[in-house]
Amino acid sequence: MSQAFPFQAVFNTGTYVANPVMLAVDAMGGDRAPAMVIEGLDLALAHRPNVRLLLFGRAVELAGLLKRYRRVSAVAEVRDTQDVIGGGERPSSALRSGQNSSMRRAIDSVAAGEADGVVSAGNTGALMAMAKFVLRTLPGVGRPAIASAFPTLRGQSVILDLGANVDCGADNLVQFAVMGEVFARKVLGIEKPSVGLLNVGQEELKGNDAVKKAAAILQGSALSIRFHGFVEGDDIAAGTVDVVVTDGFTGNVALKTAEGTARLLTHFLKQALLSSPRARIAGWLAAPALRRMANRTDPRQHDGAMFLGLNGVCVKSHGGTDAVGFASACGVAIELIADGVNEEIKRDFAYLRGGTGHPPERATG
Amino acid sequence: MSQAFPFQAVFNTGTYVANPVMLAVDAMGGDRAPAMVIEGLDLALAHRPNVRLLLFGRAVELAGLLKRYRRVSAVAEVRDTQDVIGGGERPSSALRSGQNSSMRRAIDSVAAGEADGVVSAGNTGALMAMAKFVLRTLPGVGRPAIASAFPTLRGQSVILDLGANVDCGADNLVQFAVMGEVFARKVLGIEKPSVGLLNVGQEELKGNDAVKKAAAILQGSALSIRFHGFVEGDDIAAGTVDVVVTDGFTGNVALKTAEGTARLLTHFLKQALLSSPRARIAGWLAAPALRRMANRTDPRQHDGAMFLGLNGVCVKSHGGTDAVGFASACGVAIELIADGVNEEIKRDFAYLRGGTGHPPERATG
């Protein structure tokens, strides 16, 4: 999944983690791995004393790096793995022949209970295929979804699915709504998140069968989800709802359209600020303010997309990320683990399937 | 369809029209009708001596306005219609009981051969339903599509469908590709437009069944369409292809997501230019350049979405448009008529169905 300005997760990083977290790391995933991975971990550990690491990758390469990053080597155990999943490898091929890869072994360690979650900046399709196969979905979850937070006019919201499932039925969308709501509560700290279904109009008559059926189910849901109804594409950036639910085809196109639009407008702005001597002076004067604006929406600060609905935390960092971005993704994984997002999703789904009793109590993150 | 900065049609207006054009106008459609309609027509006629008008609306109201706009009254014939389709009216209800409305009568005049095309700023759903029912689709066209041009890093491109069809099969997408290619050639003047199918990845394996099948058909098509393959959301604003083909659900969400993102970034930019005394001075100095940038992407300059695939030209202007926007939409309709877009589409579809002989000769607009 491409990750660029500005539609990326905006997480609070540097939170104090009370319970010890064991994080498995695919040290070989990403264009600039393993150097950026180790440097990123060093940044991520700066304010998180309670984190321990299982590093999967080529031990000889990692040893040299770990000598330079004492904060990492102090809490890391290296598991020597020679194989690496290539960026262009097909998910099916990675699943078949990547059993000794750093990515697979890192996921295996979560399934074995050695680690609480895994982070990788490697091949998205391979990571999703392996994570689904190894970790399995949580009870009641038909399909996992890729979720990410993004900046809005009102703060930040969550959108899912961003590309795990190109075809989604009403049940999938309802499950995404439940998982996204937990994500917004626990990770973004929104007490009672509103949930909207992405559609082509706000009227009940509009849309395809899947969104219409999902809306009917959510309106009658026993879970106390604050269902807003339908939202449209422009509601995403407006922050009309805290959780935007859609299928992986539409979600992926929307995310990338937003990225492309941001690039286009940035280009127009640069052109405007070079269009006359007066504009050039304005550009020079505005530079510090524009840099702050760019920092605020810096994709590296907001790296980390969560695979929601699996039996274990799995976070994807951007393939082209640097250490700063990888550190953000690690922060996301650590918070997801520390906040018990999966336990909360499990409770909600158990209640959904049981259908009786009171909805589970909802503690905010 | 909501129309805002910056994903709107960028048409050359003011082209000299060689052959006389008869344009039917729904004078009562749009929030500010009929005053903005007559004022908009006055602007549209400024450089177009060969256009005549059939105005449908309340004759008494129109008479007062026409007295003030001599350029319009000189070429206009008024057809008195008392009924008006409301903005919130359901398409089915408009179809059933709106037979004497200004919108319906304007469309009827195209079917009757009195006018070459119709423009309305009224209810989109009602306009599409009536236009489909009255004008019917061109031979070989399963479903019409809403098409619009938009600004890109490389100039401008066409995107369709923007919301006429929420569920599309491969055949629909292929037909959209054929129609969009003609639009790009005749209206945007691109000699050999490239066509891309919107998808979640560029690899052949990715995507849903409809886009995969459509890609296979376009690759083997007898028409000499320059098929680029799959494109992703960020390719829209990048201008990677001249024609972006997608279903109405995804296209509508993508268009509105782009609009929302543009609003969000404009908001961030304004905040940045108010964030310090130095930034405020920069903002003051940059104001003329920023205004030029805003003009360039002013939605009013780019108003006018085409309903492609119908037996007659039908253009929708934004419901909240003013005279400037309505004039742009009229310009679009006039060019579509003068350039013979529908004749070209008919030729392409006849060739597609026949399947023999040479592809029709393609004259560029």
Short mmCIF file of C-alpha atoms in Angstrom, two decimals, chain B residues 110-356:
data_model
loop_
_atom_site.label_atom_id
_atom_site.label_comp_id
_atom_site.label_asym_id
_atom_site.label_seq_id
_atom_site.Cartn_x
_atom_site.Cartn_y
_atom_site.Cartn_z
CA VAL B 110 -34.19 17.02 -28.01
CA ALA B 111 -36.00 13.73 -28.62
CA ALA B 112 -38.36 15.53 -30.99
CA GLY B 113 -35.42 16.88 -32.96
CA GLU B 114 -36.25 20.49 -32.15
CA ALA B 115 -33.03 20.95 -30.16
CA ASP B 116 -29.56 19.39 -30.48
CA GLY B 117 -28.94 19.11 -26.77
CA VAL B 118 -30.12 20.12 -23.32
CA VAL B 119 -28.60 21.81 -20.26
CA SER B 120 -30.00 21.75 -16.73
CA ALA B 121 -28.75 22.68 -13.27
CA GLY B 122 -31.63 20.75 -11.67
CA ASN B 123 -31.87 17.46 -9.73
CA THR B 124 -29.20 15.08 -11.10
CA GLY B 125 -31.05 11.83 -10.44
CA ALA B 126 -34.25 13.13 -12.06
CA LEU B 127 -32.33 14.47 -15.06
CA MET B 128 -30.56 11.14 -15.59
CA ALA B 129 -33.78 9.12 -15.20
CA MET B 130 -35.72 11.35 -17.61
CA ALA B 131 -32.89 11.60 -20.13
CA LYS B 132 -32.48 7.81 -20.17
CA PHE B 133 -36.23 7.28 -20.53
CA VAL B 134 -36.82 9.93 -23.19
CA LEU B 135 -33.61 9.95 -25.22
CA ARG B 136 -32.73 6.25 -24.82
CA THR B 137 -29.17 5.00 -25.07
CA LEU B 138 -27.19 5.00 -28.29
CA PRO B 139 -27.19 1.68 -30.20
CA GLY B 140 -24.86 -0.74 -28.40
CA VAL B 141 -24.60 1.33 -25.22
CA GLY B 142 -25.90 -0.63 -22.21
CA ARG B 143 -25.84 2.24 -19.75
CA PRO B 144 -25.00 5.91 -20.00
CA ALA B 145 -22.21 7.33 -17.84
CA ILE B 146 -21.51 10.71 -16.25
CA ALA B 147 -18.21 12.09 -17.50
CA SER B 148 -16.24 15.14 -16.48
CA ALA B 149 -12.78 16.51 -17.15
CA PHE B 150 -10.46 17.43 -14.29
CA PRO B 151 -7.11 19.21 -13.89
CA THR B 152 -3.97 17.08 -13.55
CA LEU B 153 -0.23 17.59 -13.21
CA ARG B 154 -0.01 17.09 -16.98
CA GLY B 155 -3.01 19.17 -18.09
CA GLN B 156 -6.45 17.64 -18.00
CA SER B 157 -8.06 14.23 -18.25
CA VAL B 158 -11.54 12.72 -18.35
CA ILE B 159 -13.05 10.49 -15.66
CA LEU B 160 -16.20 8.38 -15.94
CA ASP B 161 -18.55 7.08 -14.54
CA LEU B 162 -19.12 9.62 -11.78
CA GLY B 163 -22.24 8.11 -10.32
CA ALA B 164 -24.80 7.01 -12.91
CA ASN B 165 -24.20 3.28 -12.25
CA VAL B 166 -23.25 1.92 -8.84
CA ASP B 167 -22.79 -1.64 -10.14
CA CYS B 168 -20.90 -2.12 -13.39
CA GLY B 169 -19.95 -5.24 -15.28
CA ALA B 170 -16.96 -5.59 -17.60
CA ASP B 171 -19.06 -4.69 -20.65
CA ASN B 172 -20.16 -1.41 -19.07
CA LEU B 173 -16.57 -0.49 -18.28
CA VAL B 174 -15.47 -1.28 -21.84
CA GLN B 175 -18.25 0.94 -23.21
CA PHE B 176 -17.24 3.73 -20.83
CA ALA B 177 -13.70 3.41 -22.18
CA VAL B 178 -14.91 3.79 -25.77
CA MET B 179 -17.11 6.79 -24.93
CA GLY B 180 -14.51 8.46 -22.73
CA GLU B 181 -11.90 8.12 -25.44
CA VAL B 182 -14.16 9.93 -27.92
CA PHE B 183 -14.85 12.64 -25.32
CA ALA B 184 -11.11 13.20 -24.73
CA ARG B 185 -10.44 13.40 -28.47
CA LYS B 186 -13.33 15.62 -29.49
CA VAL B 187 -13.72 17.90 -26.48
CA LEU B 188 -10.24 18.05 -24.95
CA GLY B 189 -8.55 17.82 -28.35
CA ILE B 190 -6.15 15.04 -27.36
CA GLU B 191 -5.10 13.33 -30.58
CA LYS B 192 -4.60 9.77 -29.34
CA PRO B 193 -5.85 9.60 -25.75
CA SER B 194 -4.56 6.89 -23.43
CA VAL B 195 -7.17 4.99 -21.44
CA GLY B 196 -6.69 3.45 -17.98
CA LEU B 197 -8.91 1.27 -15.80
CA LEU B 198 -9.00 2.37 -12.16
CA ASN B 199 -7.87 -0.47 -9.90
CA VAL B 200 -6.20 -1.16 -6.55
CA GLY B 201 -2.89 -2.11 -8.13
CA GLN B 202 -1.17 -2.18 -11.48
CA GLU B 203 -0.52 -5.93 -11.49
CA GLU B 204 -2.78 -8.03 -13.70
CA LEU B 205 -3.75 -10.28 -10.79
CA LYS B 206 -5.23 -7.48 -8.71
CA GLY B 207 -8.73 -6.10 -8.69
CA ASN B 208 -12.28 -7.38 -8.90
CA ASP B 209 -13.66 -9.55 -11.70
CA ALA B 210 -15.21 -6.66 -13.64
CA VAL B 211 -11.97 -4.68 -14.05
CA LYS B 212 -9.93 -7.79 -14.84
CA LYS B 213 -12.38 -8.88 -17.54
CA ALA B 214 -12.66 -5.35 -18.93
CA ALA B 215 -8.88 -5.13 -19.19
CA ALA B 216 -8.77 -8.39 -21.15
CA ILE B 217 -11.44 -7.14 -23.56
CA LEU B 218 -9.75 -3.74 -24.05
CA GLN B 219 -6.39 -5.38 -24.68
CA GLY B 220 -7.92 -7.48 -27.46
CA SER B 221 -10.22 -4.77 -28.79
CA ALA B 222 -10.53 -4.23 -32.53
CA LEU B 223 -10.82 -0.49 -31.92
CA SER B 224 -7.49 1.25 -31.96
CA ILE B 225 -7.82 2.52 -28.40
CA ARG B 226 -4.51 3.23 -26.68
CA PHE B 227 -5.17 1.10 -23.60
CA HIS B 228 -2.64 1.82 -20.86
CA GLY B 229 -3.80 -0.88 -18.45
CA PHE B 230 -4.63 -0.40 -14.79
CA VAL B 231 -4.13 2.87 -12.94
CA GLU B 232 -4.48 3.64 -9.24
CA GLY B 233 -6.14 6.47 -7.33
CA ASP B 234 -3.05 8.66 -7.28
CA ASP B 235 -2.79 8.40 -11.07
CA ILE B 236 -5.98 10.47 -11.43
CA ALA B 237 -4.42 13.77 -10.37
CA ALA B 238 -1.03 12.77 -11.77
CA GLY B 239 -2.58 12.62 -15.24
CA THR B 240 -1.01 9.24 -15.98
CA VAL B 241 -3.74 8.59 -18.56
CA ASP B 242 -6.10 10.86 -20.51
CA VAL B 243 -9.21 8.80 -19.69
CA VAL B 244 -9.83 7.17 -16.31
CA VAL B 245 -12.54 4.49 -16.48
CA THR B 246 -14.32 3.20 -13.37
CA ASP B 247 -17.74 2.24 -12.03
CA GLY B 248 -20.09 4.95 -10.75
CA PHE B 249 -19.60 4.02 -7.10
CA THR B 250 -15.82 4.28 -7.12
CA GLY B 251 -15.80 7.26 -9.49
CA ASN B 252 -18.21 9.24 -7.35
CA VAL B 253 -16.26 8.49 -4.16
CA ALA B 254 -12.96 9.35 -5.85
CA LEU B 255 -14.27 12.70 -7.18
CA LYS B 256 -15.69 13.71 -3.82
CA THR B 257 -12.62 12.49 -1.92
CA ALA B 258 -10.50 14.73 -4.14
CA GLU B 259 -12.83 17.67 -3.43
CA GLY B 260 -12.69 17.01 0.32
CA THR B 261 -8.90 16.70 0.29
CA ALA B 262 -8.62 19.99 -1.58
CA ARG B 263 -10.79 21.68 1.05
CA LEU B 264 -8.70 20.19 3.87
CA LEU B 265 -5.42 21.37 2.36
CA THR B 266 -6.82 24.82 1.62
CA HIS B 267 -7.81 24.99 5.29
CA PHE B 268 -4.32 23.90 6.42
CA LEU B 269 -2.77 26.47 4.07
CA LYS B 270 -4.95 29.27 5.46
CA GLN B 271 -4.06 28.25 9.01
CA ALA B 272 -0.35 28.22 8.10
CA LEU B 273 -0.60 31.74 6.60
CA LEU B 274 -2.23 33.03 9.79
CA SER B 275 0.12 31.26 12.20
CA SER B 276 2.58 34.13 12.84
CA PRO B 277 3.06 37.81 11.96
CA ARG B 278 5.71 36.79 9.43
CA ALA B 279 3.32 34.21 7.88
CA ARG B 280 0.57 36.87 7.69
CA ILE B 281 2.83 39.18 5.72
CA ALA B 282 3.69 36.25 3.45
CA GLY B 283 -0.01 35.56 3.00
CA TRP B 284 -0.65 39.19 2.04
CA LEU B 285 2.23 39.16 -0.46
CA ALA B 286 1.19 35.79 -1.89
CA ALA B 287 -2.48 36.76 -2.22
CA PRO B 288 -2.43 37.68 -5.95
CA ALA B 289 -0.57 34.48 -6.87
CA LEU B 290 -2.89 32.38 -4.69
CA ARG B 291 -5.91 34.04 -6.29
CA ARG B 292 -4.60 33.12 -9.75
CA MET B 293 -4.11 29.54 -8.51
CA ALA B 294 -7.68 29.51 -7.17
CA ASN B 295 -9.05 30.93 -10.44
CA ARG B 296 -7.28 28.21 -12.35
CA THR B 297 -9.18 25.59 -10.38
CA ASP B 298 -12.37 27.63 -9.87
CA PRO B 299 -15.19 25.10 -10.08
CA ARG B 300 -17.36 27.68 -11.85
CA GLN B 301 -14.94 27.74 -14.77
CA HIS B 302 -15.21 23.97 -15.02
CA ASP B 303 -18.92 23.37 -14.54
CA GLY B 304 -20.68 20.87 -16.80
CA ALA B 305 -20.82 17.06 -16.55
CA MET B 306 -21.84 15.15 -19.65
CA PHE B 307 -24.28 12.25 -19.68
CA LEU B 308 -22.45 10.11 -22.24
CA GLY B 309 -24.12 7.38 -24.28
CA LEU B 310 -27.56 8.92 -24.81
CA ASN B 311 -29.28 9.72 -28.07
CA GLY B 312 -28.73 13.43 -27.59
CA VAL B 313 -26.39 15.74 -25.72
CA CYS B 314 -27.35 16.22 -22.07
CA VAL B 315 -25.20 18.34 -19.76
CA LYS B 316 -25.67 18.82 -16.03
CA SER B 317 -24.62 22.06 -14.37
CA HIS B 318 -24.02 22.19 -10.62
CA GLY B 319 -27.21 22.69 -8.61
CA GLY B 320 -25.67 25.53 -6.61
CA THR B 321 -24.02 27.17 -9.59
CA ASP B 322 -24.06 30.86 -10.42
CA ALA B 323 -24.19 32.47 -13.87
CA VAL B 324 -20.47 31.92 -14.51
CA GLY B 325 -20.75 28.19 -13.80
CA PHE B 326 -23.92 27.83 -15.85
CA ALA B 327 -22.25 29.60 -18.77
CA SER B 328 -19.41 27.04 -18.62
CA ALA B 329 -21.89 24.16 -18.66
CA CYS B 330 -23.63 25.70 -21.71
CA GLY B 331 -20.23 25.98 -23.37
CA VAL B 332 -19.62 22.29 -22.77
CA ALA B 333 -22.99 21.37 -24.30
CA ILE B 334 -22.41 23.58 -27.33
CA GLU B 335 -18.98 22.06 -27.98
CA LEU B 336 -20.25 18.51 -27.57
CA ILE B 337 -22.92 19.23 -30.16
CA ALA B 338 -20.66 21.15 -32.54
CA ASP B 339 -17.92 18.49 -32.30
CA GLY B 340 -20.34 15.66 -33.09
CA VAL B 341 -19.34 13.57 -30.09
CA ASN B 342 -22.42 11.38 -30.31
CA GLU B 343 -21.94 10.64 -34.02
CA GLU B 344 -18.40 9.52 -33.27
CA ILE B 345 -19.56 7.28 -30.41
CA LYS B 346 -22.22 5.79 -32.68
CA ARG B 347 -19.59 4.99 -35.33
CA ASP B 348 -17.33 3.31 -32.76
CA PHE B 349 -20.15 1.19 -31.38
CA ALA B 350 -21.36 0.20 -34.85
CA TYR B 351 -17.84 -0.93 -35.63
CA LEU B 352 -17.59 -2.81 -32.30
CA ARG B 353 -20.79 -4.69 -33.03
CA GLY B 354 -19.93 -5.35 -36.65
CA GLY B 355 -16.44 -6.56 -35.82
CA THR B 356 -15.18 -6.45 -39.41
#
